[in-house]
PDB file of C-alpha atoms and ligand atoms in Angstrom:
ATOM      1  CA  UNK J   1       0.000   0.000   0.000  1.00 49.00           C
ATOM      2  CA  UNK J   2       1.387   3.414  -0.898  1.00 57.00           C
ATOM      3  CA  UNK J   3       1.768   6.068   1.780  1.00 64.00           C
ATOM      4  CA  UNK J   4      -1.167   8.496   1.757  1.00 69.00           C
ATOM      5  CA  UNK J   5      -0.260  11.982   0.530  1.00 89.00           C
ATOM      6  CA  UNK J   6       0.045  14.529   3.315  1.00 95.00           C
ATOM      7  CA  UNK J   7      -0.549  18.158   2.366  1.00 98.00           C
ATOM      8  CA  UNK J   8       2.522  20.358   2.662  1.00 98.00           C
ATOM      9  CA  UNK J   9       0.413  23.390   3.465  1.00 98.00           C
ATOM     10  CA  UNK J  10      -3.087  23.302   4.918  1.00 98.00           C
ATOM     11  CA  UNK J  11      -5.207  26.456   4.734  1.00 98.00           C
ATOM     12  CA  UNK J  12      -8.333  26.705   6.862  1.00 98.00           C
ATOM     13  CA  UNK J  13     -11.404  28.930   6.873  1.00 98.00           C
ATOM     14  CA  UNK J  14     -12.709  28.553  10.413  1.00 98.00           C
ATOM     15  CA  UNK J  15     -16.417  29.203  10.035  1.00 98.00           C
ATOM     16  CA  UNK J  16     -19.401  28.514  12.263  1.00 98.00           C
ATOM     17  CA  UNK J  17     -18.458  29.942  15.671  1.00 98.00           C
ATOM     18  CA  UNK J  18     -21.484  32.240  15.742  1.00 97.00           C
ATOM     19  CA  UNK J  19     -23.963  29.499  14.836  1.00 98.00           C
ATOM     20  CA  UNK J  20     -22.385  27.146  17.377  1.00 98.00           C
ATOM     21  CA  UNK J  21     -23.067  29.720  20.099  1.00 98.00           C
ATOM     22  CA  UNK J  22     -26.525  30.582  18.748  1.00 98.00           C
ATOM     23  CA  UNK J  23     -27.593  26.953  18.940  1.00 98.00           C
ATOM     24  CA  UNK J  24     -26.714  27.033  22.615  1.00 98.00           C
ATOM     25  CA  UNK J  25     -28.436  30.411  23.087  1.00 98.00           C
ATOM     26  CA  UNK J  26     -25.117  31.919  24.114  1.00 97.00           C
ATOM     27  CA  UNK J  27     -23.423  35.119  22.906  1.00 96.00           C
ATOM     28  CA  UNK J  28     -21.293  34.799  19.775  1.00 96.00           C
ATOM     29  CA  UNK J  29     -18.068  35.371  21.715  1.00 96.00           C
ATOM     30  CA  UNK J  30     -18.655  32.044  23.497  1.00 97.00           C
ATOM     31  CA  UNK J  31     -18.502  30.429  20.070  1.00 98.00           C
ATOM     32  CA  UNK J  32     -15.216  32.192  19.328  1.00 98.00           C
ATOM     33  CA  UNK J  33     -13.782  30.975  22.638  1.00 98.00           C
ATOM     34  CA  UNK J  34     -14.792  27.424  21.770  1.00 98.00           C
ATOM     35  CA  UNK J  35     -13.246  28.110  18.353  1.00 98.00           C
ATOM     36  CA  UNK J  36      -9.922  28.859  20.024  1.00 98.00           C
ATOM     37  CA  UNK J  37      -9.924  25.307  21.436  1.00 98.00           C
ATOM     38  CA  UNK J  38     -10.491  23.974  17.920  1.00 98.00           C
ATOM     39  CA  UNK J  39      -7.457  25.991  16.788  1.00 98.00           C
ATOM     40  CA  UNK J  40      -5.387  24.016  19.319  1.00 98.00           C
ATOM     41  CA  UNK J  41      -6.838  20.747  17.968  1.00 98.00           C
ATOM     42  CA  UNK J  42      -5.893  21.751  14.449  1.00 98.00           C
ATOM     43  CA  UNK J  43      -2.330  22.723  15.410  1.00 98.00           C
ATOM     44  CA  UNK J  44      -1.877  19.429  17.307  1.00 98.00           C
ATOM     45  CA  UNK J  45      -3.126  17.539  14.269  1.00 98.00           C
ATOM     46  CA  UNK J  46      -0.645  19.257  11.931  1.00 98.00           C
ATOM     47  CA  UNK J  47       2.256  18.608  14.302  1.00 98.00           C
ATOM     48  CA  UNK J  48       1.301  14.926  14.634  1.00 98.00           C
ATOM     49  CA  UNK J  49       0.855  14.382  10.894  1.00 97.00           C
ATOM     50  CA  UNK J  50       3.963  16.270   9.823  1.00 97.00           C
ATOM     51  CA  UNK J  51       2.079  18.946   7.900  1.00 98.00           C
ATOM     52  CA  UNK J  52       4.696  21.671   7.494  1.00 98.00           C
ATOM     53  CA  UNK J  53       2.521  24.762   7.157  1.00 98.00           C
ATOM     54  CA  UNK J  54      -0.884  25.790   8.477  1.00 98.00           C
ATOM     55  CA  UNK J  55      -2.602  29.054   7.590  1.00 98.00           C
ATOM     56  CA  UNK J  56      -5.719  29.998   9.560  1.00 98.00           C
ATOM     57  CA  UNK J  57      -8.182  32.702   8.529  1.00 98.00           C
ATOM     58  CA  UNK J  58      -8.791  34.298  11.936  1.00 97.00           C
ATOM     59  CA  UNK J  59     -10.154  37.702  10.951  1.00 96.00           C
ATOM     60  CA  UNK J  60     -10.939  39.053   7.515  1.00 95.00           C
ATOM     61  CA  UNK J  61     -10.606  42.676   6.451  1.00 94.00           C
ATOM     62  CA  UNK J  62     -14.428  42.652   6.266  1.00 93.00           C
ATOM     63  CA  UNK J  63     -14.822  41.381   9.859  1.00 96.00           C
ATOM     64  CA  UNK J  64     -14.070  44.906  11.197  1.00 97.00           C
ATOM     65  CA  UNK J  65     -17.672  45.681  10.213  1.00 97.00           C
ATOM     66  CA  UNK J  66     -19.112  43.342  12.881  1.00 96.00           C
ATOM     67  CA  UNK J  67     -20.692  44.845  16.026  1.00 95.00           C
ATOM     68  CA  UNK J  68     -18.180  46.566  18.324  1.00 96.00           C
ATOM     69  CA  UNK J  69     -18.678  44.135  21.189  1.00 95.00           C
ATOM     70  CA  UNK J  70     -17.915  41.135  18.965  1.00 95.00           C
ATOM     71  CA  UNK J  71     -14.792  42.771  17.464  1.00 96.00           C
ATOM     72  CA  UNK J  72     -13.649  43.876  20.934  1.00 97.00           C
ATOM     73  CA  UNK J  73     -14.267  40.393  22.338  1.00 96.00           C
ATOM     74  CA  UNK J  74     -12.297  38.809  19.514  1.00 96.00           C
ATOM     75  CA  UNK J  75      -9.365  41.181  20.069  1.00 96.00           C
ATOM     76  CA  UNK J  76      -9.299  40.296  23.776  1.00 96.00           C
ATOM     77  CA  UNK J  77      -9.446  36.624  22.884  1.00 97.00           C
ATOM     78  CA  UNK J  78      -6.503  36.934  20.429  1.00 96.00           C
ATOM     79  CA  UNK J  79      -4.388  38.603  23.135  1.00 95.00           C
ATOM     80  CA  UNK J  80      -5.399  36.053  25.763  1.00 96.00           C
ATOM     81  CA  UNK J  81      -4.689  33.027  23.542  1.00 96.00           C
ATOM     82  CA  UNK J  82      -1.362  34.418  22.337  1.00 96.00           C
ATOM     83  CA  UNK J  83      -0.195  35.201  25.870  1.00 96.00           C
ATOM     84  CA  UNK J  84      -1.239  31.765  27.070  1.00 97.00           C
ATOM     85  CA  UNK J  85       0.073  29.655  24.183  1.00 97.00           C
ATOM     86  CA  UNK J  86       3.148  31.308  22.722  1.00 98.00           C
ATOM     87  CA  UNK J  87       5.758  29.699  25.010  1.00 98.00           C
ATOM     88  CA  UNK J  88       4.358  26.223  24.385  1.00 98.00           C
ATOM     89  CA  UNK J  89       4.109  26.791  20.631  1.00 98.00           C
ATOM     90  CA  UNK J  90       7.750  27.886  20.663  1.00 98.00           C
ATOM     91  CA  UNK J  91       8.766  24.823  22.681  1.00 98.00           C
ATOM     92  CA  UNK J  92       7.061  22.609  20.098  1.00 98.00           C
ATOM     93  CA  UNK J  93       8.975  24.142  17.205  1.00 98.00           C
ATOM     94  CA  UNK J  94       6.199  26.285  15.751  1.00 98.00           C
ATOM     95  CA  UNK J  95       7.128  29.368  13.754  1.00 98.00           C
ATOM     96  CA  UNK J  96       4.376  31.994  13.992  1.00 98.00           C
ATOM     97  CA  UNK J  97       3.612  34.659  11.468  1.00 98.00           C
ATOM     98  CA  UNK J  98       0.754  37.081  10.938  1.00 98.00           C
ATOM     99  CA  UNK J  99      -0.423  38.178   7.517  1.00 98.00           C
ATOM    100  CA  UNK J 100      -2.796  41.034   6.807  1.00 98.00           C
ATOM    101  CA  UNK J 101      -3.068  44.725   7.555  1.00 96.00           C
ATOM    102  CA  UNK J 102      -1.671  44.822  11.067  1.00 95.00           C
ATOM    103  CA  UNK J 103      -1.761  48.630  11.202  1.00 96.00           C
ATOM    104  CA  UNK J 104      -5.467  48.344  11.980  1.00 96.00           C
ATOM    105  CA  UNK J 105      -4.805  46.519  15.260  1.00 97.00           C
ATOM    106  CA  UNK J 106      -4.056  48.219  18.576  1.00 95.00           C
ATOM    107  CA  UNK J 107      -0.431  48.789  19.581  1.00 96.00           C
ATOM    108  CA  UNK J 108      -0.781  46.078  22.254  1.00 94.00           C
ATOM    109  CA  UNK J 109      -1.779  43.478  19.658  1.00 96.00           C
ATOM    110  CA  UNK J 110       0.845  44.607  17.135  1.00 97.00           C
ATOM    111  CA  UNK J 111       3.550  44.298  19.782  1.00 96.00           C
ATOM    112  CA  UNK J 112       2.432  40.772  20.649  1.00 96.00           C
ATOM    113  CA  UNK J 113       2.391  39.808  16.982  1.00 97.00           C
ATOM    114  CA  UNK J 114       5.906  41.116  16.582  1.00 97.00           C
ATOM    115  CA  UNK J 115       7.289  39.455  19.672  1.00 97.00           C
ATOM    116  CA  UNK J 116       5.650  36.113  18.812  1.00 98.00           C
ATOM    117  CA  UNK J 117       7.232  36.296  15.357  1.00 98.00           C
ATOM    118  CA  UNK J 118      10.640  37.258  16.759  1.00 98.00           C
ATOM    119  CA  UNK J 119      10.579  34.532  19.438  1.00 98.00           C
ATOM    120  CA  UNK J 120       9.677  31.758  17.016  1.00 98.00           C
ATOM    121  CA  UNK J 121      11.551  32.938  13.908  1.00 98.00           C
ATOM    122  CA  UNK J 122      14.146  30.169  14.161  1.00 98.00           C
ATOM    123  CA  UNK J 123      11.619  27.295  14.376  1.00 98.00           C
ATOM    124  CA  UNK J 124      11.007  24.995  11.463  1.00 98.00           C
ATOM    125  CA  UNK J 125       8.669  22.177  12.510  1.00 98.00           C
ATOM    126  CA  UNK J 126       5.398  23.932  11.661  1.00 98.00           C
ATOM    127  CA  UNK J 127       4.924  27.313   9.986  1.00 98.00           C
ATOM    128  CA  UNK J 128       1.749  28.645  11.618  1.00 98.00           C
ATOM    129  CA  UNK J 129       0.348  31.645   9.795  1.00 98.00           C
ATOM    130  CA  UNK J 130      -2.530  33.645  11.198  1.00 98.00           C
ATOM    131  CA  UNK J 131      -4.416  35.713   8.637  1.00 98.00           C
ATOM    132  CA  UNK J 132      -5.729  38.701  10.578  1.00 97.00           C
ATOM    133  CA  UNK J 133      -7.308  41.740   8.948  1.00 96.00           C
ATOM    134  CA  UNK J 134      -6.425  39.862   5.801  1.00 97.00           C
ATOM    135  CA  UNK J 135      -8.025  39.953   2.383  1.00 97.00           C
ATOM    136  CA  UNK J 136      -6.843  38.136  -0.717  1.00 98.00           C
ATOM    137  CA  UNK J 137      -7.542  41.060  -3.036  1.00 98.00           C
ATOM    138  CA  UNK J 138      -5.726  43.408  -0.671  1.00 97.00           C
ATOM    139  CA  UNK J 139      -2.765  40.977  -0.710  1.00 98.00           C
ATOM    140  CA  UNK J 140      -2.648  41.039  -4.529  1.00 98.00           C
ATOM    141  CA  UNK J 141      -3.050  44.848  -4.550  1.00 98.00           C
ATOM    142  CA  UNK J 142      -0.048  45.155  -2.204  1.00 98.00           C
ATOM    143  CA  UNK J 143       1.978  42.947  -4.529  1.00 98.00           C
ATOM    144  CA  UNK J 144       0.972  45.184  -7.462  1.00 98.00           C
ATOM    145  CA  UNK J 145       2.076  48.251  -5.516  1.00 98.00           C
ATOM    146  CA  UNK J 146       5.425  46.641  -4.673  1.00 98.00           C
ATOM    147  CA  UNK J 147       5.938  45.841  -8.351  1.00 98.00           C
ATOM    148  CA  UNK J 148       5.090  49.429  -9.317  1.00 98.00           C
ATOM    149  CA  UNK J 149       7.575  50.731  -6.741  1.00 98.00           C
ATOM    150  CA  UNK J 150      10.292  48.460  -8.127  1.00 98.00           C
ATOM    151  CA  UNK J 151       9.556  49.666 -11.661  1.00 98.00           C
ATOM    152  CA  UNK J 152       9.498  53.332 -10.578  1.00 98.00           C
ATOM    153  CA  UNK J 153      12.839  52.878  -8.814  1.00 98.00           C
ATOM    154  CA  UNK J 154      14.372  51.262 -11.901  1.00 98.00           C
ATOM    155  CA  UNK J 155      14.874  47.880 -10.179  1.00 97.00           C
ATOM    156  CA  UNK J 156      12.452  46.057 -12.476  1.00 98.00           C
ATOM    157  CA  UNK J 157      11.429  46.362 -16.122  1.00 98.00           C
ATOM    158  CA  UNK J 158       7.673  46.130 -16.870  1.00 98.00           C
ATOM    159  CA  UNK J 159       8.482  43.272 -19.251  1.00 98.00           C
ATOM    160  CA  UNK J 160       9.841  41.289 -16.300  1.00 97.00           C
ATOM    161  CA  UNK J 161       6.501  41.296 -14.497  1.00 98.00           C
ATOM    162  CA  UNK J 162       5.375  37.708 -14.733  1.00 98.00           C
ATOM    163  CA  UNK J 163       3.684  35.178 -12.441  1.00 98.00           C
ATOM    164  CA  UNK J 164       6.901  34.519 -10.559  1.00 98.00           C
ATOM    165  CA  UNK J 165       7.340  38.255  -9.892  1.00 98.00           C
ATOM    166  CA  UNK J 166       3.823  38.506  -8.446  1.00 98.00           C
ATOM    167  CA  UNK J 167       4.179  35.243  -6.512  1.00 98.00           C
ATOM    168  CA  UNK J 168       7.331  36.597  -4.858  1.00 98.00           C
ATOM    169  CA  UNK J 169       5.419  39.617  -3.524  1.00 98.00           C
ATOM    170  CA  UNK J 170       2.225  38.104  -2.123  1.00 98.00           C
ATOM    171  CA  UNK J 171       1.993  36.878   1.479  1.00 98.00           C
ATOM    172  CA  UNK J 172       3.777  33.629   2.391  1.00 98.00           C
ATOM    173  CA  UNK J 173       5.906  33.759  -0.749  1.00 98.00           C
ATOM    174  CA  UNK J 174       8.556  31.612   0.924  1.00 98.00           C
ATOM    175  CA  UNK J 175       6.187  28.693   1.591  1.00 98.00           C
ATOM    176  CA  UNK J 176       4.774  26.140  -0.816  1.00 98.00           C
ATOM    177  CA  UNK J 177       1.263  27.339  -1.741  1.00 98.00           C
ATOM    178  CA  UNK J 178      -1.575  25.650   0.163  1.00 98.00           C
ATOM    179  CA  UNK J 179      -2.365  22.296  -1.425  1.00 97.00           C
ATOM    180  CA  UNK J 180      -5.504  21.741   0.661  1.00 98.00           C
ATOM    181  CA  UNK J 181      -8.145  24.247   1.782  1.00 98.00           C
ATOM    182  CA  UNK J 182     -10.579  23.132   4.468  1.00 98.00           C
ATOM    183  CA  UNK J 183     -13.649  25.212   5.225  1.00 98.00           C
ATOM    184  CA  UNK J 184     -15.979  24.363   8.090  1.00 98.00           C
ATOM    185  CA  UNK J 185     -19.500  25.677   8.669  1.00 98.00           C
ATOM    186  CA  UNK J 186     -21.260  24.480   5.526  1.00 98.00           C
ATOM    187  CA  UNK J 187     -20.599  27.316   3.057  1.00 98.00           C
ATOM    188  CA  UNK J 188     -18.654  26.495  -0.069  1.00 98.00           C
ATOM    189  CA  UNK J 189     -16.725  29.609  -0.995  1.00 97.00           C
ATOM    190  CA  UNK J 190     -13.267  31.173  -0.708  1.00 97.00           C
ATOM    191  CA  UNK J 191     -14.424  34.446   0.954  1.00 97.00           C
ATOM    192  CA  UNK J 192     -11.446  36.509  -0.223  1.00 97.00           C
ATOM    193  CA  UNK J 193      -8.922  34.230   1.504  1.00 98.00           C
ATOM    194  CA  UNK J 194      -5.565  33.499  -0.198  1.00 98.00           C
ATOM    195  CA  UNK J 195      -6.853  34.171  -3.732  1.00 98.00           C
ATOM    196  CA  UNK J 196      -3.502  33.985  -5.508  1.00 98.00           C
ATOM    197  CA  UNK J 197      -2.013  31.219  -3.391  1.00 98.00           C
ATOM    198  CA  UNK J 198      -5.045  28.878  -3.598  1.00 98.00           C
ATOM    199  CA  UNK J 199      -5.044  28.668  -7.410  1.00 97.00           C
ATOM    200  CA  UNK J 200      -4.366  24.916  -7.457  1.00 96.00           C
ATOM    201  CA  UNK J 201      -5.454  23.915  -3.954  1.00 97.00           C
ATOM    202  CA  UNK J 202      -7.846  21.033  -3.444  1.00 97.00           C
ATOM    203  CA  UNK J 203     -10.979  22.326  -1.713  1.00 98.00           C
ATOM    204  CA  UNK J 204     -12.702  20.397   1.069  1.00 98.00           C
ATOM    205  CA  UNK J 205     -15.897  21.539   2.768  1.00 98.00           C
ATOM    206  CA  UNK J 206     -17.693  20.223   5.824  1.00 98.00           C
ATOM    207  CA  UNK J 207     -20.930  21.150   7.614  1.00 98.00           C
ATOM    208  CA  UNK J 208     -19.106  20.694  10.929  1.00 98.00           C
ATOM    209  CA  UNK J 209     -19.083  24.008  12.786  1.00 98.00           C
ATOM    210  CA  UNK J 210     -15.555  25.166  13.639  1.00 98.00           C
ATOM    211  CA  UNK J 211     -15.838  24.696  17.446  1.00 98.00           C
ATOM    212  CA  UNK J 212     -16.865  21.059  16.828  1.00 98.00           C
ATOM    213  CA  UNK J 213     -13.761  20.330  14.777  1.00 98.00           C
ATOM    214  CA  UNK J 214     -11.917  17.204  15.846  1.00 98.00           C
ATOM    215  CA  UNK J 215      -9.031  15.105  14.575  1.00 98.00           C
ATOM    216  CA  UNK J 216     -11.431  12.643  12.888  1.00 98.00           C
ATOM    217  CA  UNK J 217     -12.895  15.428  10.737  1.00 98.00           C
ATOM    218  CA  UNK J 218      -9.433  16.629   9.730  1.00 98.00           C
ATOM    219  CA  UNK J 219      -8.455  13.039   8.976  1.00 98.00           C
ATOM    220  CA  UNK J 220     -11.436  12.745   6.604  1.00 98.00           C
ATOM    221  CA  UNK J 221     -10.146  15.807   4.769  1.00 98.00           C
ATOM    222  CA  UNK J 222      -6.690  14.239   4.501  1.00 97.00           C
ATOM    223  CA  UNK J 223      -8.073  10.892   3.334  1.00 96.00           C
ATOM    224  CA  UNK J 224     -10.048  12.662   0.649  1.00 96.00           C
ATOM    225  CA  UNK J 225      -7.017  14.739  -0.332  1.00 96.00           C
ATOM    226  CA  UNK J 226      -4.793  11.701  -0.707  1.00 94.00           C
ATOM    227  CA  UNK J 227      -7.341  10.123  -3.069  1.00 92.00           C
ATOM    228  CA  UNK J 228      -7.474  13.096  -5.399  1.00 89.00           C
ATOM    229  CA  UNK J 229      -5.452  13.352  -8.559  1.00 75.00           C
ATOM    230  CA  UNK J 230      -3.743  16.734  -8.744  1.00 70.00           C
ATOM    231  CA  UNK J 231      -3.198  17.622 -12.389  1.00 73.00           C
ATOM    232  CA  UNK J 232      -2.249  21.332 -12.229  1.00 76.00           C
ATOM    233  CA  UNK J 233      -4.050  21.921 -15.525  1.00 78.00           C
ATOM    234  CA  UNK J 234      -2.297  19.013 -17.248  1.00 80.00           C
ATOM    235  CA  UNK J 235      -3.873  15.741 -18.386  1.00 79.00           C
ATOM    236  CA  UNK J 236      -4.029  12.711 -16.098  1.00 73.00           C
ATOM    237  CA  UNK J 237      -1.156  10.194 -16.104  1.00 59.00           C
TER     238      UNK J 237
HETATM  239  C1  LIG W 301     -15.978  32.735  11.759  1.00 63.58           C
HETATM  240  O1  LIG W 301     -17.150  32.258  12.395  1.00 63.58           O
HETATM  241  C2  LIG W 301     -14.918  32.924  12.736  1.00 63.58           C
HETATM  242  C3  LIG W 301     -14.296  34.108  13.010  1.00 63.58           C
HETATM  243  C4  LIG W 301     -14.623  35.379  12.344  1.00 63.58           C
HETATM  244  C5  LIG W 301     -13.263  34.206  14.064  1.00 63.58           C
HETATM  245  C6  LIG W 301     -12.282  33.078  14.140  1.00 63.58           C
HETATM  246  C7  LIG W 301     -11.662  33.127  15.479  1.00 63.58           C
HETATM  247  C8  LIG W 301     -11.368  32.070  16.225  1.00 63.58           C
HETATM  248  C9  LIG W 301     -11.505  30.659  15.783  1.00 63.58           C
HETATM  249  C10 LIG W 301     -10.912  32.362  17.604  1.00 63.58           C
HETATM  250  C11 LIG W 301      -9.522  32.050  17.972  1.00 63.58           C
HETATM  251  C12 LIG W 301      -8.509  32.242  16.901  1.00 63.58           C
HETATM  252  C13 LIG W 301      -7.183  32.326  17.141  1.00 63.58           C
HETATM  253  C14 LIG W 301      -6.242  32.396  16.005  1.00 63.58           C
HETATM  254  C15 LIG W 301      -6.648  32.335  18.518  1.00 63.58           C
HETATM  255  P1  LIG W 301     -18.467  33.143  12.329  1.00 63.58           P
HETATM  256  O2  LIG W 301     -18.471  34.045  13.511  1.00 63.58           O
HETATM  257  O3  LIG W 301     -18.551  33.845  11.005  1.00 63.58           O
HETATM  258  O4  LIG W 301     -19.582  32.041  12.450  1.00 63.58           O
HETATM  259  P2  LIG W 301     -21.030  32.061  11.812  1.00 63.58           P
HETATM  260  O5  LIG W 301     -20.847  31.951  10.314  1.00 63.58           O
HETATM  261  O6  LIG W 301     -21.695  30.856  12.391  1.00 63.58           O
HETATM  262  O7  LIG W 301     -21.675  33.348  12.241  1.00 63.58           O
END
């Protein structure tokens, strides 16, 4: 029997926290707190299976439009979870990075992001990327701006702008692009996540709400992934 294929880079849209809380007649923030426990489950799973990179969509650029108490509660939760978990993540060889528009966060959160990145920069077991105030279109727009700046400064000729030049300027350029996207919560869409990077990812959707995520659900995604034939636009072999 051949060894099942393990994704090199798993990307996850963690959806369903609000509905999980609603079903229990609890405030939405209770769902987000339960969601934080599912984040730990997902990280454990990646470490156990030898998945080298995990990118979690924690907060989209559009999520700023949610009610103030939900946004405020989420910010507190991010700080709390980071403060509680960072030493252990470091001990386990996790390298943490944040992608997105971090200028929109408070100084306290930005400082924590920076110190978590600095502390774990030398780790190589799992690259854990948290997309926060992130949008895929915004990511591509930033890459376009960087290209324009290089052209304006004479470092790049317009004729040299190709896919590789864009790929080098979007977020997570140093990692293999996600080969598997998992979305919980029943919706089947990309929601402005890693638009460029997901071009050839296998997509896997489940009705499971994010706080209910367990290793068995993630294993089903992996089993499905290993049975798929990835052709990258070519014909099958
Ligand atoms: C989407 O569910 C989830 C979010 C907007 C927040 C994700 C945050 C966490 C999982 C908390 C902890 C994260 C980290 C990285 C520590 P939703 O609120 O849109 O759910 P709904 O579709 O049921 O309303």
